[in-house]
Coordinates of C-alpha atoms in Angstrom, one line a residue:
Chain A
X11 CA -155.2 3.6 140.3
X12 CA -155.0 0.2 138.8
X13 CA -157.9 -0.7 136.5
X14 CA -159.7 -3.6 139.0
X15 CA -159.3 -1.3 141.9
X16 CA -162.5 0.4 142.8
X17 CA -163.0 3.8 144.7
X18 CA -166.1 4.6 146.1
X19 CA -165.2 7.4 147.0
X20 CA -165.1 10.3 144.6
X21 CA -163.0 12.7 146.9
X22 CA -160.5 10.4 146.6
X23 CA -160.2 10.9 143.0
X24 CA -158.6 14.6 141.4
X25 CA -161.3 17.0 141.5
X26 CA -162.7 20.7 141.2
X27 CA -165.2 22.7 142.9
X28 CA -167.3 24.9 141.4
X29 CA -170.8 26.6 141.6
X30 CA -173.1 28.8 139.6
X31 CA -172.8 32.2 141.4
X32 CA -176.4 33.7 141.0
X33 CA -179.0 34.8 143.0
X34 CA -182.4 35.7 141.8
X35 CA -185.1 38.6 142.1
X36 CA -187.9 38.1 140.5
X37 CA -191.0 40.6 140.0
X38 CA -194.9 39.6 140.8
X39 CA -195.9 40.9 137.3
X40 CA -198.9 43.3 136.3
X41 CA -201.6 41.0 137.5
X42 CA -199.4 39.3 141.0
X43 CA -198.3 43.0 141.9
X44 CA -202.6 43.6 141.9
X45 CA -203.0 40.6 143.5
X46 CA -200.8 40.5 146.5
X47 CA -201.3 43.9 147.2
X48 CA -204.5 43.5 147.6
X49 CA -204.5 40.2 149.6
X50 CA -202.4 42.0 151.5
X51 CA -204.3 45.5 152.1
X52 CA -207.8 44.1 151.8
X53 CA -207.5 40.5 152.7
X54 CA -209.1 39.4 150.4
X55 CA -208.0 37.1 146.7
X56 CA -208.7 38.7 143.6
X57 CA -209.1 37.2 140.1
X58 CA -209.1 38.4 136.6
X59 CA -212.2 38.1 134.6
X60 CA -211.8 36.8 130.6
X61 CA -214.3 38.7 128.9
X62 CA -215.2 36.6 126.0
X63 CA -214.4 32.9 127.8
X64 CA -216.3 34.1 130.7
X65 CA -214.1 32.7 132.8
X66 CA -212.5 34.3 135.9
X67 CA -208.5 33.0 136.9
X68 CA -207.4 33.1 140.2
X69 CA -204.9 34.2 141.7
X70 CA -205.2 37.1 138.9
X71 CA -203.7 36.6 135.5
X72 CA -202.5 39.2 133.0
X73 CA -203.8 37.2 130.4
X74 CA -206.2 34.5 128.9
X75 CA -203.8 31.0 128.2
X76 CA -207.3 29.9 125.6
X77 CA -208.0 33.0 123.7
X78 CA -205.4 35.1 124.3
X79 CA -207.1 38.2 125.8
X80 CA -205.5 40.8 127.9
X81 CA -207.6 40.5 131.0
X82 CA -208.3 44.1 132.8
X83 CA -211.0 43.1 134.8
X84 CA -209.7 42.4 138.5
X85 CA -212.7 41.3 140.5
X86 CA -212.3 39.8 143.7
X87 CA -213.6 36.1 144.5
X88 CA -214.8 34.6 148.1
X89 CA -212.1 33.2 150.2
X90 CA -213.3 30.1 151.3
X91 CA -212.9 27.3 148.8
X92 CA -213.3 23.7 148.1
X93 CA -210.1 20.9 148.8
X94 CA -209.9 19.4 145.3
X95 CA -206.7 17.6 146.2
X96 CA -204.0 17.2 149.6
X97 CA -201.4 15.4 150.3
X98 CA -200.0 14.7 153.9
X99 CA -195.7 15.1 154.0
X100 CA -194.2 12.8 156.8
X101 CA -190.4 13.1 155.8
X102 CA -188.6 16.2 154.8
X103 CA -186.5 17.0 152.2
X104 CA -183.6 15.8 154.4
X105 CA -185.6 12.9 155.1
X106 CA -186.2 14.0 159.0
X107 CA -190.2 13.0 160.2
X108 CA -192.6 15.9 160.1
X109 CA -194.9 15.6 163.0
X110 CA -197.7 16.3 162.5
X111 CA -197.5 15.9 158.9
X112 CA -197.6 19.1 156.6
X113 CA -201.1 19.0 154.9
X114 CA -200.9 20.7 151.7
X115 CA -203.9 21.2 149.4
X116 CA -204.9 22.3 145.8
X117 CA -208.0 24.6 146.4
X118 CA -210.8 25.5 143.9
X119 CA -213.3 28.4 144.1
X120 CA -216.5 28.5 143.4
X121 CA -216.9 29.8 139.4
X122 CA -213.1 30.4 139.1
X123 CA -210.7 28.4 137.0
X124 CA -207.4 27.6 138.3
X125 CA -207.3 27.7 142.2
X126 CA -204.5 27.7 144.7
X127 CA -202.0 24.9 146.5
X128 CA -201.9 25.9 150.1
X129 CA -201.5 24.5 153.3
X130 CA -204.4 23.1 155.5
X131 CA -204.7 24.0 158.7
X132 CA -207.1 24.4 161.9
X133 CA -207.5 22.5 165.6
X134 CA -204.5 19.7 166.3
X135 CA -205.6 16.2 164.7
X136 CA -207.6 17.9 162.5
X137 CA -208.4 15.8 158.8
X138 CA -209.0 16.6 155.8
X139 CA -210.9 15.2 152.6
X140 CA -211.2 15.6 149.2
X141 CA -214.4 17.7 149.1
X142 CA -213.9 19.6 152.2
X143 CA -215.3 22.9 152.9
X144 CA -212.4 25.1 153.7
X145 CA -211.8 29.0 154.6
X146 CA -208.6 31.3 154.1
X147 CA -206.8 32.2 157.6
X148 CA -204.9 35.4 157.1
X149 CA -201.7 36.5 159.0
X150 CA -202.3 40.0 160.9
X151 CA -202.3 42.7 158.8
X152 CA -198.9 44.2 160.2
X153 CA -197.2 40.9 159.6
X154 CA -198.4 40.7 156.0
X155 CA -195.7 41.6 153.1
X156 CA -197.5 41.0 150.4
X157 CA -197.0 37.2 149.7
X158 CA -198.2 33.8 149.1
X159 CA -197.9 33.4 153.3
X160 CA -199.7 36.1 153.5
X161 CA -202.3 32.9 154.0
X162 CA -201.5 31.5 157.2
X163 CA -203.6 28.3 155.9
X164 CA -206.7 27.1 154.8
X165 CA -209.0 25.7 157.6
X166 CA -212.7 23.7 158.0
X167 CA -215.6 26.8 156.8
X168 CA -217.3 27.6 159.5
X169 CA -220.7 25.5 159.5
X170 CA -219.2 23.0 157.2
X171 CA -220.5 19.5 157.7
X172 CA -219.1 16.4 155.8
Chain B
X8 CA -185.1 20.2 97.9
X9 CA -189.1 19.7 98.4
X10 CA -189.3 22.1 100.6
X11 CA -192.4 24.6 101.1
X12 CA -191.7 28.2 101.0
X13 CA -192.5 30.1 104.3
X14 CA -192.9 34.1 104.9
X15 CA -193.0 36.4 107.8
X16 CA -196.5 37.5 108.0
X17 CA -196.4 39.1 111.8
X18 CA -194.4 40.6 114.5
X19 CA -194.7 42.3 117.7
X20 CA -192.1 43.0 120.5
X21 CA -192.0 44.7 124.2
X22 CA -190.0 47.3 125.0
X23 CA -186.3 46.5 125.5
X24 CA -185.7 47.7 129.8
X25 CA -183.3 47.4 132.6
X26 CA -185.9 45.9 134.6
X27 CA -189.6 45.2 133.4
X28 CA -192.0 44.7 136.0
X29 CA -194.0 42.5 134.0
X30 CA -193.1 38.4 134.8
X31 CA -191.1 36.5 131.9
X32 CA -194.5 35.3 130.7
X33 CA -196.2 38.5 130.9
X34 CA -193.8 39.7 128.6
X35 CA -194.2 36.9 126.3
X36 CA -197.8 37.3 125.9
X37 CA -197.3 41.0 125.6
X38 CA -194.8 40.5 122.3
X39 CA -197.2 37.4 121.2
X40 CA -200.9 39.5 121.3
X41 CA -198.8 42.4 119.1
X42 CA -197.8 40.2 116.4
X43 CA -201.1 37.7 116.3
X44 CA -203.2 41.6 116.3
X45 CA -200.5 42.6 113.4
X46 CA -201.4 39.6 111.2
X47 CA -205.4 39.7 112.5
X48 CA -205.0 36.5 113.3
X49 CA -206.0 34.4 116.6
X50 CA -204.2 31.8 119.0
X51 CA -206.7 29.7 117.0
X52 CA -205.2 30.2 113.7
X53 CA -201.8 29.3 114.7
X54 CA -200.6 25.3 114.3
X55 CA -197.5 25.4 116.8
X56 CA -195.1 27.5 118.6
X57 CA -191.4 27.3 118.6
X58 CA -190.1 29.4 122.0
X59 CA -186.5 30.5 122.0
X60 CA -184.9 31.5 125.3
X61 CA -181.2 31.4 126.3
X62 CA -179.6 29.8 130.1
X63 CA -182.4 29.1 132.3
X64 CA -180.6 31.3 135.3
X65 CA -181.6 34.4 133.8
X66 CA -184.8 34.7 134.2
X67 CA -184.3 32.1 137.5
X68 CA -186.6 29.9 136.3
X69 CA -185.5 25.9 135.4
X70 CA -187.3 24.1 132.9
X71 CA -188.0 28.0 132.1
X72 CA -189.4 26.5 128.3
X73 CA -192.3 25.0 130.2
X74 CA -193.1 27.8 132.4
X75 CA -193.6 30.5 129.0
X76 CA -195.4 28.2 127.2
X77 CA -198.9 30.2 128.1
X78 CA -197.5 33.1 127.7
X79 CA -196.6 32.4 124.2
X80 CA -199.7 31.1 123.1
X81 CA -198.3 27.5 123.6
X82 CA -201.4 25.5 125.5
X83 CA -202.3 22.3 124.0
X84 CA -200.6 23.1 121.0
X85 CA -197.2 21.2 119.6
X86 CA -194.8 23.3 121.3
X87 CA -190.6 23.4 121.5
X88 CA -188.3 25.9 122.8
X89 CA -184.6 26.0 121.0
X90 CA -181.6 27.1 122.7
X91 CA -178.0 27.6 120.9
X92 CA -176.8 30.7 124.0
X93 CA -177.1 34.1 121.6
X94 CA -177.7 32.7 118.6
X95 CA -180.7 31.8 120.0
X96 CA -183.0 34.7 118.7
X97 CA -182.1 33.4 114.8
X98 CA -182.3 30.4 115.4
X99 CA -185.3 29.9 116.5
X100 CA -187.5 31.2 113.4
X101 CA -185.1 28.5 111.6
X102 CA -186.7 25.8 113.6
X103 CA -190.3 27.6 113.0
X104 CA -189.3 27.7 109.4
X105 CA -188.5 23.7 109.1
X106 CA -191.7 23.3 110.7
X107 CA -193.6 25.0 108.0
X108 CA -191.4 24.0 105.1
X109 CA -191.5 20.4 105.8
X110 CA -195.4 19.9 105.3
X111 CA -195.9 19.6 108.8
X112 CA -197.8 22.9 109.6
X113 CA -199.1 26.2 108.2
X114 CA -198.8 28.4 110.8
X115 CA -196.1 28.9 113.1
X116 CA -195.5 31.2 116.0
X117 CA -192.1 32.3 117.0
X118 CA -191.6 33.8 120.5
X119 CA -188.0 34.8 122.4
X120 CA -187.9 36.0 125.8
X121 CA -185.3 37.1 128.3
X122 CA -185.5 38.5 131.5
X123 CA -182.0 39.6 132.8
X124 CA -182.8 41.4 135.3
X125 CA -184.1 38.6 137.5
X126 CA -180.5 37.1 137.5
X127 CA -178.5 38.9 140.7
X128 CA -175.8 40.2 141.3
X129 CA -175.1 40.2 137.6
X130 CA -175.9 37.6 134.5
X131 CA -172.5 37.7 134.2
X132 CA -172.8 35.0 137.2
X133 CA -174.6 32.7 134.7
X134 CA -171.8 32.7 131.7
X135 CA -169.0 31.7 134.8
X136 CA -169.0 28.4 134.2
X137 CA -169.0 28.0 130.6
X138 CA -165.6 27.3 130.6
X139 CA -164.0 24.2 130.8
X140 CA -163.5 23.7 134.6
X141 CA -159.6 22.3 134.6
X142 CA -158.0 24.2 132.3
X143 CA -159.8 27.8 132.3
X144 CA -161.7 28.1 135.3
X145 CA -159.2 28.4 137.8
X146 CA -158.1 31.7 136.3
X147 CA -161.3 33.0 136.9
X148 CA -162.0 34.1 133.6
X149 CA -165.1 36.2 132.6
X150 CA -167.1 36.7 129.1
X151 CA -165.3 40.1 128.9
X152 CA -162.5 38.7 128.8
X153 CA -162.5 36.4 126.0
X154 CA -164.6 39.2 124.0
X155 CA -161.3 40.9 124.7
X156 CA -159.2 38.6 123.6
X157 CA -161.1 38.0 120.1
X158 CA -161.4 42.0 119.7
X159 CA -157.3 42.1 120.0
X160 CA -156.5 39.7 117.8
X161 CA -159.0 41.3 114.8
X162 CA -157.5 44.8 115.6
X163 CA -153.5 43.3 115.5
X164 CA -154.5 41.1 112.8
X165 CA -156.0 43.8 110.4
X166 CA -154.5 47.1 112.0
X167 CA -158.0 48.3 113.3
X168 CA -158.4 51.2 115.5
X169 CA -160.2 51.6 118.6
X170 CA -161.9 54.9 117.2
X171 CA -162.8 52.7 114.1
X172 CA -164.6 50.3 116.2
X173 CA -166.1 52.6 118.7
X174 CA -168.1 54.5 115.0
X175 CA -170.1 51.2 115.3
X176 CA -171.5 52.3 119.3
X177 CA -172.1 55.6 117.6
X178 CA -173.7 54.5 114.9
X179 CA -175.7 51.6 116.2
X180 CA -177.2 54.0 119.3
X181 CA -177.9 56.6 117.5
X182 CA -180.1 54.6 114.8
X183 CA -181.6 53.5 118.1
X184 CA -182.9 56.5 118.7
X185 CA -185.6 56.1 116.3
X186 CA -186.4 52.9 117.9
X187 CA -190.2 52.9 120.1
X188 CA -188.4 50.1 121.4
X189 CA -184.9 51.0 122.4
X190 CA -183.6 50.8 125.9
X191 CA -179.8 52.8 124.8
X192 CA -180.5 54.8 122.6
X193 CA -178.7 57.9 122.3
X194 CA -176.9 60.7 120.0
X195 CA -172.6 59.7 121.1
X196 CA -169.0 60.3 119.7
X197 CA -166.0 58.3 119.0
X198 CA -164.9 60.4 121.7
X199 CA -167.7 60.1 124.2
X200 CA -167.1 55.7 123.8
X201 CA -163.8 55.7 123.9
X202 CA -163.7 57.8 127.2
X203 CA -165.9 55.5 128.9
X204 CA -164.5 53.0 131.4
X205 CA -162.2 50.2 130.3
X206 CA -163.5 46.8 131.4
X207 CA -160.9 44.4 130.1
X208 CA -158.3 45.6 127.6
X209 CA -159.7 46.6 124.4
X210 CA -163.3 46.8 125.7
X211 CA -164.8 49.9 126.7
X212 CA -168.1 50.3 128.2
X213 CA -169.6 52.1 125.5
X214 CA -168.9 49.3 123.1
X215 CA -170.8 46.5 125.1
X216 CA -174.6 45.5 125.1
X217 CA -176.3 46.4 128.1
X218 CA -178.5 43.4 129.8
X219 CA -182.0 44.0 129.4
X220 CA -185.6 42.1 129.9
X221 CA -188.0 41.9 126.9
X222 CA -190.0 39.8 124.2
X223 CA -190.8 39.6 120.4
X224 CA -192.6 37.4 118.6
X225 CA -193.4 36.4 114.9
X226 CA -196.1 34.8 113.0
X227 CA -194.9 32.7 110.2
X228 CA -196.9 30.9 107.6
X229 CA -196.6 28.8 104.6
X230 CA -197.2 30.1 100.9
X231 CA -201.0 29.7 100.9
X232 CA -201.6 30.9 103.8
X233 CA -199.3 33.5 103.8
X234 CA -201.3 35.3 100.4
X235 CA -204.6 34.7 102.2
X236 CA -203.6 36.9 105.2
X237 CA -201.2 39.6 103.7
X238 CA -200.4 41.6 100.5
X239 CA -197.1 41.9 101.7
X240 CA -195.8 38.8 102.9
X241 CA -191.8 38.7 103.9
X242 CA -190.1 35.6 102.3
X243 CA -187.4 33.5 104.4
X244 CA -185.0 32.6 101.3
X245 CA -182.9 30.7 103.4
X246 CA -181.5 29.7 106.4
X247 CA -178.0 28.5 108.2
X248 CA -176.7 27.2 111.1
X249 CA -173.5 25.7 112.3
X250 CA -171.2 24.9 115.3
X251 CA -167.6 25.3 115.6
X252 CA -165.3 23.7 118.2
X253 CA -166.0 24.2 122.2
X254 CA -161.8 24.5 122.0
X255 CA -162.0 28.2 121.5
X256 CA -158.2 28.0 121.5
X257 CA -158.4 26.2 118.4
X258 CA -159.9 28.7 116.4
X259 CA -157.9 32.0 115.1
X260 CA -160.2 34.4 117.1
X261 CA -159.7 37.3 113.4
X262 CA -162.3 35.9 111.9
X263 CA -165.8 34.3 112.6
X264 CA -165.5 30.8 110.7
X265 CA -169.0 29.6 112.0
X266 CA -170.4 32.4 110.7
X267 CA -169.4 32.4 107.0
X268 CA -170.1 28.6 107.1
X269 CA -173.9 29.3 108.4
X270 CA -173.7 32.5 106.1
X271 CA -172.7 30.1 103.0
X272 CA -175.9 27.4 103.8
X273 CA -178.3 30.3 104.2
X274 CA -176.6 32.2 101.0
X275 CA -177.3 28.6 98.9
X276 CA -180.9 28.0 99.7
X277 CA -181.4 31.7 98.9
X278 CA -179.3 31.8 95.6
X279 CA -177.5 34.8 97.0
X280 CA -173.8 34.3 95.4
X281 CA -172.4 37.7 95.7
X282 CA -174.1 38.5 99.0
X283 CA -172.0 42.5 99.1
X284 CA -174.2 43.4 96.2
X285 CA -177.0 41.2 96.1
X286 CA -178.0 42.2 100.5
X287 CA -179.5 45.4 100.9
X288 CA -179.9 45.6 104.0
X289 CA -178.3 43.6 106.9
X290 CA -178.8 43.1 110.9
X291 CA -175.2 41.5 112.1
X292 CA -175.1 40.0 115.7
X293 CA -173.8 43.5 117.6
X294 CA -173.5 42.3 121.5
X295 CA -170.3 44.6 121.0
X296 CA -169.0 46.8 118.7
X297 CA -166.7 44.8 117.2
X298 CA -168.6 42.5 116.7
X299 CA -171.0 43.9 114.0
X300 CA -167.8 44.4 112.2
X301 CA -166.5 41.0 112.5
X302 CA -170.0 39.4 111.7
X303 CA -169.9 41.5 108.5
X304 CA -166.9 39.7 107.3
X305 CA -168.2 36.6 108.3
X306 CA -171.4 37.5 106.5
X307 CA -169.1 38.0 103.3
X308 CA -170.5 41.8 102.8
X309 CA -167.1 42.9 102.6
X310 CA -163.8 40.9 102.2
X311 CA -161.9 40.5 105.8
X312 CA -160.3 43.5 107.6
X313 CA -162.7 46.0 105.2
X314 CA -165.6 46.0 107.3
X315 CA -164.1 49.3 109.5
X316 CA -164.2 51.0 106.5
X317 CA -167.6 50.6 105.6
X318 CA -168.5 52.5 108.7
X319 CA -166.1 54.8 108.2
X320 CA -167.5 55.6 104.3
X321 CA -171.0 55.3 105.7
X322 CA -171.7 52.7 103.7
X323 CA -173.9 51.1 106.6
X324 CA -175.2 54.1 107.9
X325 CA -179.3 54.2 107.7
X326 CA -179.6 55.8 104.3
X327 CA -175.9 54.3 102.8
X328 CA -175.5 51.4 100.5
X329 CA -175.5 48.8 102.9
X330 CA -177.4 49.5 106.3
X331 CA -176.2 47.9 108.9
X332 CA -177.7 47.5 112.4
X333 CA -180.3 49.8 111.1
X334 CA -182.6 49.0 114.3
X335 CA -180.4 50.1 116.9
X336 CA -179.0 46.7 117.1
X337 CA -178.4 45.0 120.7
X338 CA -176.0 48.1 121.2
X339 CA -178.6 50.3 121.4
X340 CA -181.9 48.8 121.5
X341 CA -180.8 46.1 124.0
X342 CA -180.1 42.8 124.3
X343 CA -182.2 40.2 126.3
X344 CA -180.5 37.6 124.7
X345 CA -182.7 35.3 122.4
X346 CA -185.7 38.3 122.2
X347 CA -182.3 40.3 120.7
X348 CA -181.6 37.9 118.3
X349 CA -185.4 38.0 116.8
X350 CA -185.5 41.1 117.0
X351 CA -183.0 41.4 114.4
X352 CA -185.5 39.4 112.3
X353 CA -188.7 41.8 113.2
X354 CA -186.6 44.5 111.7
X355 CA -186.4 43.0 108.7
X356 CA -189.6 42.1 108.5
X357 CA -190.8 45.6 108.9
X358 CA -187.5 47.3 106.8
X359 CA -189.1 44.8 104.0
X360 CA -192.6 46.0 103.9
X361 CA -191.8 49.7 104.5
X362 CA -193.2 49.6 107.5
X363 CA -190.4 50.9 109.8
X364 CA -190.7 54.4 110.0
X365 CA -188.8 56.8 111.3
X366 CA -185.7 53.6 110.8
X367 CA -187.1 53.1 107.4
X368 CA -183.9 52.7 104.7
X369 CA -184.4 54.6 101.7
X370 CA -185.3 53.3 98.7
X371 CA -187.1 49.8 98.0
X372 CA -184.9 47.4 100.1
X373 CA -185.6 43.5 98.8
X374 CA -183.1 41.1 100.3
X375 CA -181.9 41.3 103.8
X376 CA -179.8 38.6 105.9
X377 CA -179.5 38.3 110.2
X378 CA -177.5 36.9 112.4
X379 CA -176.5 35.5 115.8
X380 CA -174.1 34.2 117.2
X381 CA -173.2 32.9 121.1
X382 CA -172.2 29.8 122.9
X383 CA -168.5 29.9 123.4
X384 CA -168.3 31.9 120.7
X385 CA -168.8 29.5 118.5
X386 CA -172.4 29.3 116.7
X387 CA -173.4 30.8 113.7
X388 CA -177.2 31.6 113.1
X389 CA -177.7 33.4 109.6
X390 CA -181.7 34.3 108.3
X391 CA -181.5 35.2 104.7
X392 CA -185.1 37.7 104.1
X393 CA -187.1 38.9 100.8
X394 CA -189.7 41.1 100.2

């Protein structure tokens, strides 16, 4: 190739293929094993109380990130929330529309720190603001595996008015 | 040089296991809480945190630095993860040292993690592609394989035997044995090793690391600090830390160059000039058998093609002259990569204070050196220690 051409085109150049062969497995941990089994089981989220920040974490942590205490008191918190943030997707990854638009939110709990990202849901045309009232939808208990979709979505609390 | 000195002054560590149900960070905090408890001290008494961890794909986790930074007490503080592949675990209470030594902080926690197990169908997957992709990788070349290569050439080189180098499996897992922490550890023969399977052509099974998840962490501190919070703070006299060529086919696989050359910067700072009689106690880089061999050379405790016979004499047996590997080393306690590495260090730390107990050399051991080593086989990461 002579130095003003110009390719474009890098499979017209010499090349090699390659790839990173791994695959991962990765474990819930002490406090997600407690967690998920139990949204799972019970239905219901559970947090981890900090003793001495007075704080409780959900989903349940093994540990305080401020001062470093080993939290061993799983207590579990109500599951309806508040929306402290969304965002609305219209494109996929691939860039393909997504009608309707996947609503995803960052949900708080009353007297909890931390909070979950999850996906809002409830009757078509349904929207969502910040502030919003909202309630955890499970899947049925036999179709539950112990996972974050173990939450269908989040959807308007029942008697929740703007 | 201006620099600040800077001692050892905690340490904790997990267990060393196939496959630890805890998550990476779970371990990190598990190693951190043990060595801030040793030291009495709180996350509030610590000024930064330096986090060693090797490839990212092990524990399947990108940006993986980020993600353990709660677990090793790294919120809102000023917070860096290291990563030189194995000679990670030494390196990285060299970078926590600098930090201390330069003026910039007085306390320092150092925290290595690994979890292996996460990586499927084997880690093995993630060290694939460290070879140069147009002149290696076509031939489908794995880590064994090159360990292979390097373990030949040191036998032809120096007439070693394979039962010489298998003494070093039995030794290292056997001093494992007294290890809480040990995930191999386990009373073996020359025999037994060199019976086990052959992976690639000098390497037996018996003579490699197995893969393992696990933590350990350190607390380091400058001078004044350091006397404040312990009677028995553990000096780090120097450190070292080099980088030899990527062309592996360069080098004359006998003999670890980029370890003598980290050896010889950690050896200055320390004033160590005749390191086989001034070290009493030393933690070589042991990922295989040969290796701690090798590494001892490269150390300069013993002059090249003599470290076989030290094993032989018993010279680095627990209670001979020079114990080597006295923890267990990665043969037999494990070896999630960087958490290996520091816990060469940790064993120090405790050999130096007589606090290691049922490993505990004899006697009133006062210097001691470490080291890693990884990459392509290529970096040297040498911790020179004093009580």
């Amino acid at each position: 190739m002579g130095l003003i051409q110009k390719s474009s085109s890098n499979q017209e150049l010499r090349h090699y293929r390659g790839n990173i062969p791994v695959g991962n497995l990765y474990t819930a941990g002490i406090a997600g094993d407690r967690f998920f089994v139990d949204l799972r089981d019970k239905g219901r989220l559970l947090g981890t109380r900090c003793p001495s920040c007075e704080r409780t974490f959900v989903p349940a942590r093994h540990f305080c990130e401020e001062c470093f205490t080993r939290l061993e008191e799983y207590v579990p918190v109500p599951s309806s929330g508040t929306v402290h943030s969304l965002t609305a997707a219209h494109v996929d990854l691939d860039g393909k529309p997504l009608d309707p638009p996947h609503v995803l939110a960052f949900i708080t709990f009353e007297g909890c720190a931390g909070g979950l990202v999850h996906r809002l849901g409830g009757a078509p045309g349904q929207s969502f603001r910040i502030g919003d009232r909202v309630e955890m939808v499970l899947k049925d208990r036999k179709k539950r595996t112990g996972g974050i979709n173990d939450i269908e979505h989040f959807r308007p609390a029942k008697g929740s008015r703007r | 040089m201006g620099m600040r000195r800077v001692a050892v002054i905690g340490a904790g560590m997990t267990r060393f296991v196939r496959r630890a149900k805890e998550t990476p960070k779970e371990l990190s905090f598990e190693a951190t809480r043990m060595a801030l408890d040793s030291c009495e001290m709180t996350r509030d008494d610590i000024d930064c945190v330096v986090h060693g961890t090797a490839p990212d794909a092990f524990d399947g986790v990108h940006m993986k630095a980020e993600y353990l930074c709660d677990g090793s007490g790294g919120v809102g503080k000023p917070y860096t993860r290291n990563y030189v592949g194995g000679g990670t675990g030494v390196f990285a209470p060299i970078q926590g040292w600098y930090h201390i030594a330069s003026g910039m902080f007085d306390t320092c926690l150092v925290v290595c993690e690994e979890k292996m197990s996460s990586c499927q169908p084997h880690p093995q997957g993630a060290f694939l592609t460290i070879f140069d992709h147009t002149t290696e990788r076509a031939l489908g070349p794995n880590l064994l394989w090159i360990f292979a290569l390097e373990m030949n050439r040191y036998m032809q080189t120096h007439g070693i035997t394979l039962e010489e180098i298998a003494a070093v499996s039995v030794q290292n897992k056997g001093n494992a044995l007294d290890h809480p922490c040990a995930q191999l550890g386990k009373k073996t023969t020359v025999k037994e090793v060199l019976e086990s399977e052959v992976l690639a052509w000098p390497v037996h099974r018996e003579m490699v690391s197995p893969t393992s998840d696990g933590a350990v962490a350190l607390v380091l501190a400058s001078e004044e600090v350091a006397r404040r919070a312990t009677p028995k703070p553990v000096w780090i006299d120097g450190v070292g830390w080099t980088l030899d060529t990527a062309y592996w086919c360069t080098r004359d696989l006998y003999y670890p160059r980029y370890v003598e050359t980290a050896a010889r910067m950690a050896y200055d700072m320390a004033g160590i000039t005749e390191p086989d009689r001034q070290i009493d106690i030393a933690e070589p880089y042991d990922p295989f058998a040969y290796k701690m061999l090798h590494h001892m050379e490269g150390l300069m405790l013993c002059g090249k093609g003599q470290a076989p016979k030290l094993v032989a004499d018993g010279v680095t047996a627990r209670h001979g002259r020079l114990p080597c590997c006295p923890s267990g080393g990665l043969l037999g306690v494990g070896n999630p990569i960087a958490a290996a590495g520091l816990m060469k260090i940790a064993e120090l730390f405790w050999q130096l204070r007589g606090e290691a107990g049922k490993r505990q050399v004899p006697g009133t051991p006062r210097k001691g050196v470490a080291q890693a080593w990884g990459d392509l086989m290529q970096v040297g990461t040498v911790v020179v220690m004093g009580a």
